[in-house]
Coordinates of C-alpha atoms in Angstrom, one line a residue:
Chain A
X1 CA 2.2 -30.6 -61.3
X2 CA 4.2 -32.8 -59.0
X3 CA 7.6 -31.3 -58.3
X4 CA 10.6 -32.6 -56.4
X5 CA 11.7 -30.0 -53.9
X6 CA 15.1 -29.8 -52.3
X7 CA 15.5 -27.9 -49.0
X8 CA 18.2 -27.1 -46.5
X9 CA 17.2 -27.4 -42.9
X10 CA 18.9 -26.1 -39.8
X11 CA 18.0 -27.4 -36.3
X12 CA 18.9 -27.4 -32.7
X13 CA 18.6 -31.1 -31.9
X14 CA 18.5 -30.7 -28.1
X15 CA 14.7 -31.4 -27.8
X16 CA 14.5 -34.0 -30.5
X17 CA 14.8 -37.7 -30.8
X18 CA 16.9 -37.4 -33.9
X19 CA 16.0 -37.0 -37.6
X20 CA 14.1 -40.2 -38.3
X21 CA 10.4 -40.3 -37.8
X22 CA 9.0 -42.4 -35.0
X23 CA 5.4 -43.1 -33.9
X24 CA 5.3 -39.8 -32.1
X25 CA 5.9 -37.2 -34.9
X26 CA 6.4 -34.4 -32.3
X27 CA 9.8 -35.7 -31.3
X28 CA 11.7 -36.0 -34.5
X29 CA 12.8 -33.5 -37.2
X30 CA 11.4 -35.5 -40.0
X31 CA 8.1 -35.8 -38.2
X32 CA 7.9 -32.1 -37.6
X33 CA 8.6 -31.3 -41.3
X34 CA 6.0 -33.9 -42.5
X35 CA 3.5 -32.3 -40.1
X36 CA 3.8 -29.0 -42.0
X37 CA 3.2 -30.7 -45.3
X38 CA 0.2 -32.5 -43.8
X39 CA -1.1 -29.2 -42.6
X40 CA -0.7 -27.7 -46.1
X41 CA -2.1 -30.6 -48.1
X42 CA -4.0 -33.0 -45.8
X43 CA -1.8 -35.7 -47.2
X44 CA 1.1 -37.7 -45.8
X45 CA 4.1 -36.7 -47.9
X46 CA 7.4 -38.3 -47.0
X47 CA 10.4 -36.0 -46.4
X48 CA 13.7 -37.8 -47.2
X49 CA 16.8 -36.5 -45.3
X50 CA 20.4 -36.9 -46.4
X51 CA 21.6 -37.9 -43.0
X52 CA 19.8 -39.6 -40.1
X53 CA 21.2 -37.5 -37.3
X54 CA 21.1 -39.1 -33.8
X55 CA 19.0 -37.8 -30.9
X56 CA 20.5 -34.5 -29.6
X57 CA 22.6 -33.9 -32.7
X58 CA 22.2 -30.6 -34.5
X59 CA 22.3 -29.5 -38.1
X60 CA 23.3 -26.3 -39.8
X61 CA 22.8 -27.6 -43.3
X62 CA 20.9 -30.9 -43.4
X63 CA 19.3 -31.5 -46.8
X64 CA 16.0 -33.1 -47.5
X65 CA 13.7 -33.6 -50.5
X66 CA 10.0 -34.3 -51.0
X67 CA 7.5 -34.4 -53.9
X68 CA 4.6 -32.0 -53.8
X69 CA 1.9 -30.6 -56.2
X70 CA 1.2 -27.0 -55.1
X71 CA 0.4 -23.6 -56.5
X72 CA 2.7 -21.9 -54.0
X73 CA 5.9 -20.3 -55.2
X74 CA 9.2 -21.5 -53.7
X75 CA 9.5 -18.6 -51.3
X76 CA 5.9 -18.9 -50.2
X77 CA 6.5 -22.5 -49.4
X78 CA 9.7 -21.6 -47.5
X79 CA 7.8 -19.0 -45.5
X80 CA 5.0 -21.5 -44.8
X81 CA 7.4 -24.0 -43.3
X82 CA 9.1 -21.3 -41.1
X83 CA 5.8 -19.9 -39.9
X84 CA 4.6 -23.2 -38.6
X85 CA 7.9 -24.9 -37.5
X86 CA 9.0 -24.3 -33.9
X87 CA 11.8 -21.9 -33.1
X88 CA 14.5 -24.6 -33.1
X89 CA 13.9 -25.8 -36.7
X90 CA 14.3 -23.5 -39.7
X91 CA 14.2 -24.1 -43.5
X92 CA 17.1 -22.0 -44.9
X93 CA 16.4 -22.5 -48.5
X94 CA 13.9 -24.3 -50.7
X95 CA 14.2 -24.9 -54.5
X96 CA 12.7 -27.2 -57.2
X97 CA 15.2 -29.9 -58.0
X98 CA 15.5 -32.3 -60.9
X99 CA 13.1 -35.3 -60.9
X100 CA 16.0 -37.6 -60.1
X101 CA 17.4 -35.7 -57.1
X102 CA 17.4 -37.8 -53.9
X103 CA 18.9 -36.1 -50.8
X104 CA 20.7 -39.2 -49.6
X105 CA 21.5 -41.2 -52.7
X106 CA 22.6 -38.1 -54.7
X107 CA 24.9 -36.9 -52.0
X108 CA 28.7 -37.2 -52.7
X109 CA 29.9 -36.0 -49.3
X110 CA 29.1 -34.7 -45.9
X111 CA 30.8 -32.5 -43.4
X112 CA 30.3 -32.9 -39.6
X113 CA 31.8 -30.7 -36.9
X114 CA 32.3 -31.7 -33.3
X115 CA 32.8 -28.9 -30.7
X116 CA 34.6 -29.5 -27.4
X117 CA 35.0 -26.8 -24.8
X118 CA 38.5 -26.6 -23.4
X119 CA 38.4 -23.4 -21.3
X120 CA 38.5 -23.3 -17.6
X121 CA 35.0 -21.7 -17.2
X122 CA 31.9 -22.9 -19.0
X123 CA 30.5 -22.4 -22.5
X124 CA 27.5 -20.3 -21.4
X125 CA 26.1 -19.3 -24.8
X126 CA 27.0 -22.5 -26.6
X127 CA 26.3 -24.9 -23.8
X128 CA 23.8 -26.9 -25.9
X129 CA 26.2 -27.2 -28.8
X130 CA 29.5 -28.2 -27.1
X131 CA 30.7 -31.0 -25.0
X132 CA 32.7 -30.0 -21.9
X133 CA 34.9 -33.0 -21.1
X134 CA 36.4 -33.5 -17.6
X135 CA 39.9 -33.5 -19.0
X136 CA 41.5 -31.3 -21.6
X137 CA 42.9 -33.4 -24.5
X138 CA 46.2 -32.6 -26.3
X139 CA 45.4 -31.5 -29.8
X140 CA 48.7 -32.7 -31.3
X141 CA 48.1 -36.3 -30.1
X142 CA 44.6 -36.2 -31.5
X143 CA 45.9 -35.0 -34.9
X144 CA 48.5 -37.8 -34.9
X145 CA 45.8 -40.4 -34.2
X146 CA 43.5 -38.9 -36.8
X147 CA 46.2 -39.3 -39.5
X148 CA 45.8 -43.1 -39.2
X149 CA 42.0 -42.9 -39.7
X150 CA 41.9 -40.8 -42.9
X151 CA 41.5 -42.8 -46.1
X152 CA 39.3 -45.6 -47.4
X153 CA 38.9 -48.2 -44.6
X154 CA 36.4 -50.7 -43.2
X155 CA 35.1 -48.6 -40.2
X156 CA 33.1 -51.5 -38.6
X157 CA 34.9 -50.9 -35.3
X158 CA 33.5 -47.4 -35.4
X159 CA 29.9 -48.4 -36.3
X160 CA 27.2 -48.1 -33.6
X161 CA 24.9 -50.5 -35.4
X162 CA 25.8 -54.1 -34.4
X163 CA 23.4 -55.5 -36.9
X164 CA 24.7 -53.6 -39.9
X165 CA 24.7 -56.1 -42.8
X166 CA 25.8 -53.8 -45.6
X167 CA 29.3 -52.7 -46.3
X168 CA 31.0 -50.7 -43.6
X169 CA 33.8 -49.5 -45.9
X170 CA 33.8 -45.7 -46.2
X171 CA 36.3 -43.1 -47.5
X172 CA 37.1 -40.5 -44.9
X173 CA 38.6 -37.5 -46.8
X174 CA 39.8 -35.3 -43.9
X175 CA 39.8 -34.8 -40.2
X176 CA 40.9 -31.3 -39.1
X177 CA 41.4 -30.4 -35.4
X178 CA 41.6 -26.7 -34.8
X179 CA 41.7 -24.5 -31.7
X180 CA 38.9 -21.9 -31.8
X181 CA 37.1 -19.4 -29.5
X182 CA 40.3 -17.8 -28.2
X183 CA 41.8 -21.2 -27.1
X184 CA 38.6 -22.2 -25.2
X185 CA 37.4 -24.6 -27.9
X186 CA 38.7 -27.6 -29.9
X187 CA 36.8 -28.0 -33.2
X188 CA 37.0 -31.4 -35.0
X189 CA 35.8 -31.4 -38.6
X190 CA 35.1 -34.6 -40.4
X191 CA 34.7 -34.7 -44.2
X192 CA 33.8 -37.9 -46.1
X193 CA 31.6 -39.5 -48.7
X194 CA 29.3 -41.0 -46.0
X195 CA 29.3 -42.0 -42.4
X196 CA 28.0 -45.1 -40.5
X197 CA 25.7 -44.8 -37.6
X198 CA 27.3 -43.0 -34.6
X199 CA 30.6 -43.1 -36.6
X200 CA 31.6 -39.4 -36.0
X201 CA 30.8 -39.6 -32.3
X202 CA 32.8 -42.9 -31.9
X203 CA 35.7 -41.4 -33.9
X204 CA 35.6 -38.3 -31.7
X205 CA 35.5 -40.3 -28.5
X206 CA 38.4 -42.5 -29.6
X207 CA 40.5 -39.4 -30.6
X208 CA 39.7 -37.8 -27.3
X209 CA 41.0 -40.9 -25.5
X210 CA 44.3 -40.5 -27.4
X211 CA 44.3 -36.8 -26.5
X212 CA 44.2 -37.5 -22.8
X213 CA 46.8 -40.2 -23.0
X214 CA 44.5 -43.2 -22.4
X215 CA 45.5 -44.6 -25.8
X216 CA 48.4 -44.2 -28.2
X217 CA 47.8 -42.7 -31.7
X218 CA 49.4 -45.9 -33.3
X219 CA 46.6 -48.0 -31.8
X220 CA 44.3 -46.7 -34.5
X221 CA 45.5 -49.2 -37.1
X222 CA 44.8 -52.1 -34.9
X223 CA 41.3 -50.8 -34.0
X224 CA 40.5 -50.5 -37.7
X225 CA 41.8 -54.0 -38.4
X226 CA 39.9 -55.6 -35.5
X227 CA 36.4 -54.8 -37.1
X228 CA 35.1 -54.9 -33.6
X229 CA 33.1 -52.1 -32.0
X230 CA 34.4 -52.9 -28.5
X231 CA 38.0 -52.1 -29.6
X232 CA 37.3 -48.4 -30.3
X233 CA 36.6 -45.8 -27.7
X234 CA 33.6 -44.3 -26.1
X235 CA 30.9 -42.5 -28.1
X236 CA 31.2 -38.7 -27.5
X237 CA 28.0 -37.0 -26.3
X238 CA 25.5 -36.0 -29.1
X239 CA 25.3 -32.4 -28.1
X240 CA 28.7 -31.5 -29.5
X241 CA 27.9 -32.7 -33.0
X242 CA 26.5 -30.7 -35.9
X243 CA 25.9 -31.8 -39.5
X244 CA 27.4 -28.8 -41.3
X245 CA 26.9 -29.5 -45.0
X246 CA 25.8 -32.1 -47.5
X247 CA 27.6 -32.0 -50.9
X248 CA 26.2 -33.0 -54.2
Chain B
X1 CA 43.1 -11.1 5.1
X2 CA 40.1 -9.4 3.6
X3 CA 40.8 -9.0 -0.2
X4 CA 38.9 -7.1 -2.9
X5 CA 38.2 -9.5 -5.8
X6 CA 37.4 -8.5 -9.3
X7 CA 35.6 -11.0 -11.5
X8 CA 34.3 -11.1 -15.1
X9 CA 31.0 -12.9 -15.5
X10 CA 29.2 -14.2 -18.5
X11 CA 25.5 -15.2 -18.5
X12 CA 22.6 -16.2 -20.7
X13 CA 20.0 -13.9 -19.1
X14 CA 17.0 -15.8 -20.6
X15 CA 15.9 -17.4 -17.3
X16 CA 16.7 -14.5 -15.1
X17 CA 15.0 -11.4 -13.7
X18 CA 18.1 -9.3 -14.4
X19 CA 21.3 -8.6 -12.5
X20 CA 20.0 -6.9 -9.4
X21 CA 19.1 -9.0 -6.4
X22 CA 15.4 -9.3 -5.4
X23 CA 13.8 -11.2 -2.6
X24 CA 14.0 -14.5 -4.5
X25 CA 17.7 -14.9 -4.9
X26 CA 17.1 -17.8 -7.4
X27 CA 15.9 -15.4 -10.2
X28 CA 18.8 -12.9 -10.5
X29 CA 22.4 -13.1 -11.4
X30 CA 23.6 -11.1 -8.4
X31 CA 21.5 -13.4 -6.2
X32 CA 23.0 -16.6 -7.7
X33 CA 26.6 -15.3 -7.2
X34 CA 25.9 -14.3 -3.6
X35 CA 24.5 -17.8 -3.0
X36 CA 27.8 -19.3 -3.9
X37 CA 29.7 -17.0 -1.5
X38 CA 27.2 -17.9 1.2
X39 CA 27.8 -21.5 0.5
X40 CA 31.5 -21.0 0.9
X41 CA 31.5 -18.8 3.9
X42 CA 28.1 -19.0 5.6
X43 CA 28.1 -15.2 5.4
X44 CA 26.1 -12.7 3.3
X45 CA 28.7 -11.1 1.1
X46 CA 27.5 -8.4 -1.3
X47 CA 28.6 -8.8 -5.0
X48 CA 28.7 -5.4 -6.7
X49 CA 28.1 -5.4 -10.5
X50 CA 29.2 -2.8 -13.0
X51 CA 25.9 -2.7 -14.8
X52 CA 22.4 -3.6 -13.7
X53 CA 21.3 -5.6 -16.8
X54 CA 17.5 -5.8 -17.3
X55 CA 15.5 -9.1 -17.1
X56 CA 16.4 -11.2 -20.2
X57 CA 19.5 -9.3 -21.1
X58 CA 22.8 -11.3 -21.5
X59 CA 26.4 -10.5 -20.6
X60 CA 29.6 -11.7 -22.2
X61 CA 31.8 -9.6 -19.9
X62 CA 29.9 -8.2 -16.9
X63 CA 32.4 -7.2 -14.1
X64 CA 31.7 -7.5 -10.4
X65 CA 33.7 -7.1 -7.2
X66 CA 33.3 -8.4 -3.6
X67 CA 35.3 -8.5 -0.4
X68 CA 36.3 -11.9 1.0
X69 CA 38.7 -13.4 3.5
X70 CA 39.6 -16.9 2.2
X71 CA 42.6 -19.3 2.1
X72 CA 41.6 -20.3 -1.5
X73 CA 43.8 -19.3 -4.4
X74 CA 42.3 -17.2 -7.1
X75 CA 41.9 -20.2 -9.5
X76 CA 40.4 -22.3 -6.8
X77 CA 37.8 -19.6 -6.1
X78 CA 37.1 -19.4 -9.8
X79 CA 36.6 -23.2 -10.0
X80 CA 34.4 -23.1 -6.9
X81 CA 32.1 -20.5 -8.5
X82 CA 31.8 -22.5 -11.8
X83 CA 31.2 -25.8 -10.1
X84 CA 28.2 -24.5 -8.2
X85 CA 26.8 -22.0 -10.6
X86 CA 24.2 -23.2 -13.1
X87 CA 25.1 -23.9 -16.7
X88 CA 23.9 -20.4 -17.9
X89 CA 26.3 -18.4 -15.6
X90 CA 30.1 -18.6 -15.8
X91 CA 32.9 -16.8 -14.1
X92 CA 35.5 -16.2 -16.8
X93 CA 38.2 -14.7 -14.7
X94 CA 38.8 -13.8 -11.1
X95 CA 41.7 -11.7 -9.7
X96 CA 42.6 -9.7 -6.5
X97 CA 42.0 -6.0 -7.2
X98 CA 43.2 -2.9 -5.4
X99 CA 41.4 -2.0 -2.2
X100 CA 39.8 1.0 -4.0
X101 CA 38.5 -0.9 -7.0
X102 CA 34.7 -0.7 -7.4
X103 CA 33.2 -2.4 -10.4
X104 CA 30.6 0.4 -11.1
X105 CA 32.3 3.5 -9.8
X106 CA 35.7 2.7 -11.3
X107 CA 34.3 1.9 -14.7
X108 CA 35.2 4.4 -17.5
X109 CA 33.2 2.8 -20.3
X110 CA 30.8 0.1 -21.3
X111 CA 30.2 -1.7 -24.6
X112 CA 26.8 -3.2 -25.4
X113 CA 25.8 -5.1 -28.5
X114 CA 22.3 -5.5 -29.9
X115 CA 21.7 -8.3 -32.4
X116 CA 18.8 -8.3 -34.9
X117 CA 18.0 -11.2 -37.2
X118 CA 17.4 -10.0 -40.8
X119 CA 17.4 -13.3 -42.7
X120 CA 14.3 -14.8 -44.2
X121 CA 14.4 -18.0 -42.1
X122 CA 14.9 -18.1 -38.3
X123 CA 18.0 -17.8 -36.1
X124 CA 17.9 -21.4 -34.8
X125 CA 21.1 -21.5 -32.8
X126 CA 21.0 -17.9 -31.6
X127 CA 17.3 -17.6 -31.1
X128 CA 17.7 -16.7 -27.4
X129 CA 20.3 -13.9 -28.3
X130 CA 18.7 -12.1 -31.2
X131 CA 15.5 -10.2 -31.9
X132 CA 13.7 -11.1 -35.1
X133 CA 11.6 -8.1 -36.0
X134 CA 8.6 -8.3 -38.4
X135 CA 10.2 -5.9 -40.8
X136 CA 13.8 -5.6 -42.1
X137 CA 15.2 -2.2 -41.3
X138 CA 17.4 -0.2 -43.7
X139 CA 20.9 -0.1 -42.1
X140 CA 21.9 3.2 -43.9
X141 CA 18.8 5.0 -42.5
X142 CA 19.7 3.7 -39.0
X143 CA 23.3 4.9 -39.4
X144 CA 22.1 8.3 -40.4
X145 CA 19.9 8.5 -37.3
X146 CA 22.7 7.2 -35.0
X147 CA 24.9 10.1 -36.1
X148 CA 22.6 12.5 -34.3
X149 CA 22.7 10.6 -31.1
X150 CA 26.5 10.2 -30.7
X151 CA 28.1 12.8 -28.4
X152 CA 27.4 14.3 -25.0
X153 CA 23.6 14.8 -24.6
X154 CA 20.9 14.8 -22.0
X155 CA 19.3 11.3 -22.8
X156 CA 16.2 11.8 -20.6
X157 CA 14.0 10.9 -23.6
X158 CA 15.8 7.6 -23.8
X159 CA 15.6 6.8 -20.0
X160 CA 13.2 4.1 -18.9
X161 CA 13.1 5.3 -15.3
X162 CA 10.5 8.0 -15.0
X163 CA 11.6 8.8 -11.4
X164 CA 15.2 9.4 -12.2
X165 CA 16.3 12.3 -10.1
X166 CA 20.0 12.3 -11.0
X167 CA 21.7 13.7 -14.1
X168 CA 20.6 12.1 -17.3
X169 CA 23.5 13.5 -19.3
X170 CA 25.8 10.9 -20.8
X171 CA 28.5 10.8 -23.4
X172 CA 27.8 8.2 -26.1
X173 CA 31.1 7.6 -27.9
X174 CA 30.1 5.4 -30.8
X175 CA 27.2 3.6 -32.4
X176 CA 28.3 1.1 -35.1
X177 CA 25.8 -0.7 -37.2
X178 CA 27.2 -3.7 -39.2
X179 CA 25.8 -6.5 -41.2
X180 CA 27.0 -9.9 -40.0
X181 CA 26.2 -13.6 -40.3
X182 CA 26.3 -13.6 -44.1
X183 CA 23.8 -10.8 -44.4
X184 CA 21.3 -12.4 -42.0
X185 CA 22.1 -10.2 -39.0
X186 CA 22.4 -6.5 -38.1
X187 CA 24.6 -5.9 -35.2
X188 CA 24.4 -2.6 -33.3
X189 CA 27.3 -1.7 -31.0
X190 CA 27.0 1.1 -28.4
X191 CA 30.0 2.4 -26.6
X192 CA 29.8 5.1 -24.0
X193 CA 30.9 6.1 -20.5
X194 CA 27.7 4.9 -19.0
X195 CA 24.1 4.2 -19.9
X196 CA 20.7 5.0 -18.3
X197 CA 18.1 2.4 -17.4
X198 CA 16.8 0.7 -20.6
X199 CA 18.7 3.3 -22.7
X200 CA 20.4 0.9 -25.2
X201 CA 17.0 -0.8 -25.8
X202 CA 15.2 2.5 -26.3
X203 CA 17.9 3.8 -28.6
X204 CA 17.8 0.5 -30.6
X205 CA 14.0 0.6 -30.8
X206 CA 14.1 4.3 -32.0
X207 CA 16.8 3.5 -34.6
X208 CA 14.8 0.5 -35.8
X209 CA 11.7 2.8 -36.4
X210 CA 13.9 5.0 -38.5
X211 CA 15.2 2.0 -40.3
X212 CA 11.7 0.9 -41.4
X213 CA 10.6 4.4 -42.4
X214 CA 8.3 5.2 -39.5
X215 CA 10.6 8.1 -38.5
X216 CA 13.1 10.3 -40.2
X217 CA 16.7 10.3 -39.0
X218 CA 16.6 14.1 -38.5
X219 CA 13.9 13.7 -35.8
X220 CA 16.6 12.5 -33.4
X221 CA 17.6 16.1 -32.5
X222 CA 14.0 17.0 -31.5
X223 CA 13.6 13.8 -29.5
X224 CA 16.8 14.6 -27.5
X225 CA 15.7 18.2 -26.9
X226 CA 12.2 17.2 -25.7
X227 CA 13.5 15.4 -22.6
X228 CA 10.4 13.3 -22.7
X229 CA 10.3 9.5 -22.8
X230 CA 7.1 9.4 -24.9
X231 CA 8.9 11.2 -27.8
X232 CA 11.4 8.4 -28.3
X233 CA 10.6 5.0 -29.9
X234 CA 9.6 1.6 -28.5
X235 CA 12.0 -0.3 -26.3
X236 CA 13.6 -3.2 -28.3
X237 CA 13.2 -6.7 -26.7
X238 CA 15.7 -7.7 -24.0
X239 CA 16.8 -10.9 -25.6
X240 CA 18.8 -9.1 -28.4
X241 CA 21.0 -7.2 -25.9
X242 CA 24.4 -8.3 -24.5
X243 CA 26.7 -6.4 -22.2
X244 CA 30.0 -7.1 -24.0
X245 CA 32.7 -5.4 -21.9
X246 CA 33.3 -3.0 -19.1
X247 CA 36.3 -0.7 -19.4
X248 CA 38.5 0.6 -16.5

């Protein structure tokens, strides 16, 4: 019987060209997962992800679904994935879902976390998962800027896709900026119903520019109103970003 | 003026052949640190470490000292090290110490941590810092075995150096075995005045064998009394071990 499976996937994105499949299946997360299903069934079975993470972006709790007819139990299928996936991709859970479940369309919210190293040494153990900027930003200035960005807005200025022809209006529920790691880390958490391409990294880069005094927090309103990518700040490096959770 | 400097060093040991310098300075932590001092002064300045960590073993708080005559301030010297060291080695702090301070001989205690992955997936983000055994050990059996090992004993059976001709008596103050990472990790912490070569890894391997039922906790007394390496268990893989702290 053809079942719809929902799985939670964790990956270190360092070696990959993002989530979305390309010609070379070896270089994307979707490609690697579909390779396992091809190995199991000899068929090409599409794996649909909730978020198309950029090249170099990580995931703690990406969610994906696929349709499969198999005699394997859920935990056997989970073990099969983990046995054949490389060390930097793991399936954390796998369950049968309702026929209508779609990882992306059924999602009601996503949480992303951006980690910035702010110590005076180097983040040895987390060097693949944190960005170490040249200057240390002021967290209070960043929080002040973030307060202008929360809410339902047209985020076109923060969208990396210049040819986006669908709505760029999104509701951003929360941005929290916390010190962590004994004062050596600044952790930005973004929670919202959905995010545009590169949006979290452009938001982070713009907040960072406020934090180091290159911009004023009050400028955020004008950037939003401009609907122009060039008005927002730089895109923060991919390595600092992790998709933490998808909510349904 | 020649000063004695004390520094705390953190490293991801994955790429290295351990702490202690060998002919090829590129492959050891001590070699890398001495390269930086050679770059600064043009002289060979020995860097003395508190513990000679094995190949593949990590450190969060290794301590080392060296004697140097420089006009640089402490924070400038710290920055110099971090600028020229690779991404997987960082100097966390650097201070002038008393003339008599010796990182190894002045130490009164060390803390090591061994991390074992016990989930049913894979430790994606910490895969270089945890061992994933094929079987999940029982923590309570391991704690019971550990209770026989704590105290002042001759640990010759747990010493990896067969040609050790100094005393193999050590005082092991504490072994704690805790579940962490939402039940996906078992963390063994060893605290003692000093440790023999490979001792923490052989202790861990032996405790693991108790945990999976291959040995009985009560066997520990006989293993200690035998003074014979072959009586103890396997040496656990290096990647799971981190030198956390050196106490003075």
